[in-house]
Amino acid sequence: MDIARSWLVAVVVYLVGATVTATLGIGARVTEEDLTGGGAITWNALPTALTFLLMTLLARAVHPDPARRRPLRHAIASLGAPVVLTLLGVVLGAVQQDWNEMAVSTAAALVGTGVGWALGLLLRRPSRSY
């Protein structure tokens, strides 16, 4: 049940992030031309990386302490939903044959997940007192 809770939190963060990104894009009247070059980074990569960073951090945060002591279980709880959603994005990008957007989204998702995992490790480190 502890893994399901982590995944549920990650999926909710994903849905909120996707909704906010789409709302901002619609409000700014982003066009296809805006999504080329630097616009792809602004409107796609940055929100995706931030969303996946938050997904990973919050999935780690809600995973209870006794289960955290089992590294494989903790990794599955923290990274399961981000990995599955990244793979879903790859499949959807392949079906739509939108290779550039798929590459940008996948790279941003992997960077966000990696940074979220590393940040979670740094935030959980016990402080040393001398």
PDB file of C-alpha atoms in Angstrom:
ATOM      1  CA  MET A   1       0.000   0.000   0.000  1.00  0.00           C
ATOM      2  CA  ASP A   2       2.933   2.318   0.645  1.00  0.00           C
ATOM      3  CA  ILE A   3       4.045   2.047  -2.994  1.00  0.00           C
ATOM      4  CA  ALA A   4       0.517   2.762  -4.245  1.00  0.00           C
ATOM      5  CA  ARG A   5       0.386   5.924  -2.125  1.00  0.00           C
ATOM      6  CA  SER A   6       3.660   7.180  -3.606  1.00  0.00           C
ATOM      7  CA  TRP A   7       2.486   6.447  -7.142  1.00  0.00           C
ATOM      8  CA  LEU A   8      -0.882   8.102  -6.532  1.00  0.00           C
ATOM      9  CA  VAL A   9       0.802  11.277  -5.291  1.00  0.00           C
ATOM     10  CA  ALA A  10       3.114  11.270  -8.321  1.00  0.00           C
ATOM     11  CA  VAL A  11       0.204  10.839 -10.748  1.00  0.00           C
ATOM     12  CA  VAL A  12      -1.748  13.673  -9.085  1.00  0.00           C
ATOM     13  CA  VAL A  13       1.309  15.947  -9.362  1.00  0.00           C
ATOM     14  CA  TYR A  14       1.631  14.949 -13.030  1.00  0.00           C
ATOM     15  CA  LEU A  15      -2.017  15.759 -13.747  1.00  0.00           C
ATOM     16  CA  VAL A  16      -1.788  19.117 -11.973  1.00  0.00           C
ATOM     17  CA  GLY A  17       1.467  19.951 -13.788  1.00  0.00           C
ATOM     18  CA  ALA A  18       0.036  18.998 -17.180  1.00  0.00           C
ATOM     19  CA  THR A  19      -3.119  21.021 -16.517  1.00  0.00           C
ATOM     20  CA  VAL A  20      -1.192  24.105 -15.412  1.00  0.00           C
ATOM     21  CA  THR A  21       1.167  23.851 -18.396  1.00  0.00           C
ATOM     22  CA  ALA A  22      -1.713  23.473 -20.856  1.00  0.00           C
ATOM     23  CA  THR A  23      -3.637  26.338 -19.244  1.00  0.00           C
ATOM     24  CA  LEU A  24      -0.623  28.638 -19.443  1.00  0.00           C
ATOM     25  CA  GLY A  25       0.010  27.628 -23.057  1.00  0.00           C
ATOM     26  CA  ILE A  26      -3.589  28.264 -24.053  1.00  0.00           C
ATOM     27  CA  GLY A  27      -3.653  31.558 -22.178  1.00  0.00           C
ATOM     28  CA  ALA A  28      -0.470  32.670 -23.930  1.00  0.00           C
ATOM     29  CA  ARG A  29      -1.875  31.479 -27.278  1.00  0.00           C
ATOM     30  CA  VAL A  30       1.136  29.290 -28.014  1.00  0.00           C
ATOM     31  CA  THR A  31       1.260  28.194 -31.659  1.00  0.00           C
ATOM     32  CA  GLU A  32       3.144  25.384 -33.418  1.00  0.00           C
ATOM     33  CA  GLU A  33       5.804  27.903 -34.467  1.00  0.00           C
ATOM     34  CA  ASP A  34       6.316  28.843 -30.816  1.00  0.00           C
ATOM     35  CA  LEU A  35       7.222  25.228 -30.046  1.00  0.00           C
ATOM     36  CA  THR A  36      10.336  25.167 -32.214  1.00  0.00           C
ATOM     37  CA  GLY A  37      13.856  25.972 -31.053  1.00  0.00           C
ATOM     38  CA  GLY A  38      13.919  27.884 -27.779  1.00  0.00           C
ATOM     39  CA  GLY A  39      10.147  27.786 -27.524  1.00  0.00           C
ATOM     40  CA  ALA A  40      10.268  24.015 -27.106  1.00  0.00           C
ATOM     41  CA  ILE A  41      12.448  24.507 -24.063  1.00  0.00           C
ATOM     42  CA  THR A  42      10.249  27.248 -22.615  1.00  0.00           C
ATOM     43  CA  TRP A  43       6.858  25.648 -23.229  1.00  0.00           C
ATOM     44  CA  ASN A  44       7.744  21.954 -23.040  1.00  0.00           C
ATOM     45  CA  ALA A  45      11.054  21.085 -21.396  1.00  0.00           C
ATOM     46  CA  LEU A  46      11.011  23.396 -18.368  1.00  0.00           C
ATOM     47  CA  PRO A  47       7.458  22.569 -17.225  1.00  0.00           C
ATOM     48  CA  THR A  48       8.072  18.857 -17.842  1.00  0.00           C
ATOM     49  CA  ALA A  49      11.333  18.852 -15.881  1.00  0.00           C
ATOM     50  CA  LEU A  50       9.734  20.763 -12.996  1.00  0.00           C
ATOM     51  CA  THR A  51       6.715  18.448 -12.937  1.00  0.00           C
ATOM     52  CA  PHE A  52       8.851  15.301 -12.891  1.00  0.00           C
ATOM     53  CA  LEU A  53      11.155  16.777 -10.240  1.00  0.00           C
ATOM     54  CA  LEU A  54       8.146  17.455  -7.992  1.00  0.00           C
ATOM     55  CA  MET A  55       6.663  14.020  -8.762  1.00  0.00           C
ATOM     56  CA  THR A  56       9.851  12.290  -7.649  1.00  0.00           C
ATOM     57  CA  LEU A  57      10.365  14.435  -4.548  1.00  0.00           C
ATOM     58  CA  LEU A  58       6.789  14.064  -3.323  1.00  0.00           C
ATOM     59  CA  ALA A  59       6.672  10.333  -4.076  1.00  0.00           C
ATOM     60  CA  ARG A  60       9.825   9.970  -1.951  1.00  0.00           C
ATOM     61  CA  ALA A  61       8.358  12.159   0.784  1.00  0.00           C
ATOM     62  CA  VAL A  62       5.144  10.159   1.239  1.00  0.00           C
ATOM     63  CA  HIS A  63       6.888   6.783   1.225  1.00  0.00           C
ATOM     64  CA  PRO A  64       6.884   5.758   4.914  1.00  0.00           C
ATOM     65  CA  ASP A  65      10.103   5.468   6.885  1.00  0.00           C
ATOM     66  CA  PRO A  66      10.246   1.726   7.594  1.00  0.00           C
ATOM     67  CA  ALA A  67       9.915   0.951   3.872  1.00  0.00           C
ATOM     68  CA  ARG A  68      12.594   3.519   3.013  1.00  0.00           C
ATOM     69  CA  ARG A  69      15.164   1.290   4.637  1.00  0.00           C
ATOM     70  CA  ARG A  70      14.690  -1.176   1.776  1.00  0.00           C
ATOM     71  CA  PRO A  71      16.486   0.583  -1.109  1.00  0.00           C
ATOM     72  CA  LEU A  72      14.874  -1.346  -3.975  1.00  0.00           C
ATOM     73  CA  ARG A  73      11.368  -0.864  -2.599  1.00  0.00           C
ATOM     74  CA  HIS A  74      12.044   2.825  -1.991  1.00  0.00           C
ATOM     75  CA  ALA A  75      13.348   3.256  -5.551  1.00  0.00           C
ATOM     76  CA  ILE A  76      10.274   1.504  -6.982  1.00  0.00           C
ATOM     77  CA  ALA A  77       7.964   3.703  -4.901  1.00  0.00           C
ATOM     78  CA  SER A  78       9.793   6.913  -5.800  1.00  0.00           C
ATOM     79  CA  LEU A  79      10.617   6.270  -9.445  1.00  0.00           C
ATOM     80  CA  GLY A  80       7.845   3.930 -10.600  1.00  0.00           C
ATOM     81  CA  ALA A  81       5.293   6.516 -11.698  1.00  0.00           C
ATOM     82  CA  PRO A  82       7.825   8.896 -13.313  1.00  0.00           C
ATOM     83  CA  VAL A  83       9.351   6.031 -15.315  1.00  0.00           C
ATOM     84  CA  VAL A  84       5.962   4.693 -16.446  1.00  0.00           C
ATOM     85  CA  LEU A  85       4.764   8.173 -17.451  1.00  0.00           C
ATOM     86  CA  THR A  86       8.017   8.802 -19.335  1.00  0.00           C
ATOM     87  CA  LEU A  87       7.558   5.534 -21.238  1.00  0.00           C
ATOM     88  CA  LEU A  88       3.950   6.494 -21.974  1.00  0.00           C
ATOM     89  CA  GLY A  89       5.201   9.785 -23.426  1.00  0.00           C
ATOM     90  CA  VAL A  90       7.688   7.913 -25.613  1.00  0.00           C
ATOM     91  CA  VAL A  91       4.971   5.593 -26.916  1.00  0.00           C
ATOM     92  CA  LEU A  92       2.574   8.476 -27.613  1.00  0.00           C
ATOM     93  CA  GLY A  93       5.339  10.443 -29.342  1.00  0.00           C
ATOM     94  CA  ALA A  94       6.174   7.429 -31.506  1.00  0.00           C
ATOM     95  CA  VAL A  95       2.527   6.889 -32.423  1.00  0.00           C
ATOM     96  CA  GLN A  96       2.171  10.552 -33.389  1.00  0.00           C
ATOM     97  CA  GLN A  97       5.598  10.469 -35.079  1.00  0.00           C
ATOM     98  CA  ASP A  98       6.528  13.716 -33.365  1.00  0.00           C
ATOM     99  CA  TRP A  99      10.156  12.799 -32.778  1.00  0.00           C
ATOM    100  CA  ASN A 100      11.463  16.235 -31.771  1.00  0.00           C
ATOM    101  CA  GLU A 101       8.827  16.868 -29.134  1.00  0.00           C
ATOM    102  CA  MET A 102       9.199  13.309 -27.867  1.00  0.00           C
ATOM    103  CA  ALA A 103      12.964  13.758 -27.514  1.00  0.00           C
ATOM    104  CA  VAL A 104      12.604  17.077 -25.681  1.00  0.00           C
ATOM    105  CA  SER A 105       9.900  15.718 -23.358  1.00  0.00           C
ATOM    106  CA  THR A 106      11.794  12.507 -22.626  1.00  0.00           C
ATOM    107  CA  ALA A 107      15.050  14.318 -21.885  1.00  0.00           C
ATOM    108  CA  ALA A 108      13.252  16.811 -19.638  1.00  0.00           C
ATOM    109  CA  ALA A 109      11.418  14.026 -17.791  1.00  0.00           C
ATOM    110  CA  LEU A 110      14.654  12.109 -17.210  1.00  0.00           C
ATOM    111  CA  VAL A 111      16.482  15.232 -16.037  1.00  0.00           C
ATOM    112  CA  GLY A 112      13.630  16.196 -13.705  1.00  0.00           C
ATOM    113  CA  THR A 113      13.410  12.684 -12.276  1.00  0.00           C
ATOM    114  CA  GLY A 114      17.175  12.453 -11.795  1.00  0.00           C
ATOM    115  CA  VAL A 115      17.418  15.851 -10.138  1.00  0.00           C
ATOM    116  CA  GLY A 116      14.410  15.029  -7.952  1.00  0.00           C
ATOM    117  CA  TRP A 117      16.013  11.758  -6.845  1.00  0.00           C
ATOM    118  CA  ALA A 118      19.365  13.441  -6.115  1.00  0.00           C
ATOM    119  CA  LEU A 119      17.700  16.314  -4.285  1.00  0.00           C
ATOM    120  CA  GLY A 120      15.711  13.809  -2.242  1.00  0.00           C
ATOM    121  CA  LEU A 121      18.948  12.074  -1.266  1.00  0.00           C
ATOM    122  CA  LEU A 122      20.511  15.371  -0.217  1.00  0.00           C
ATOM    123  CA  LEU A 123      17.473  16.425   1.794  1.00  0.00           C
ATOM    124  CA  ARG A 124      17.295  13.076   3.615  1.00  0.00           C
ATOM    125  CA  ARG A 125      20.935  12.881   4.624  1.00  0.00           C
ATOM    126  CA  PRO A 126      21.370  12.865   8.375  1.00  0.00           C
ATOM    127  CA  SER A 127      23.331  15.807   9.661  1.00  0.00           C
ATOM    128  CA  ARG A 128      26.687  15.085  11.192  1.00  0.00           C
ATOM    129  CA  SER A 129      27.577  16.775  14.425  1.00  0.00           C
ATOM    130  CA  TYR A 130      31.149  16.868  15.588  1.00  0.00           C
TER     131      TYR A 130
END
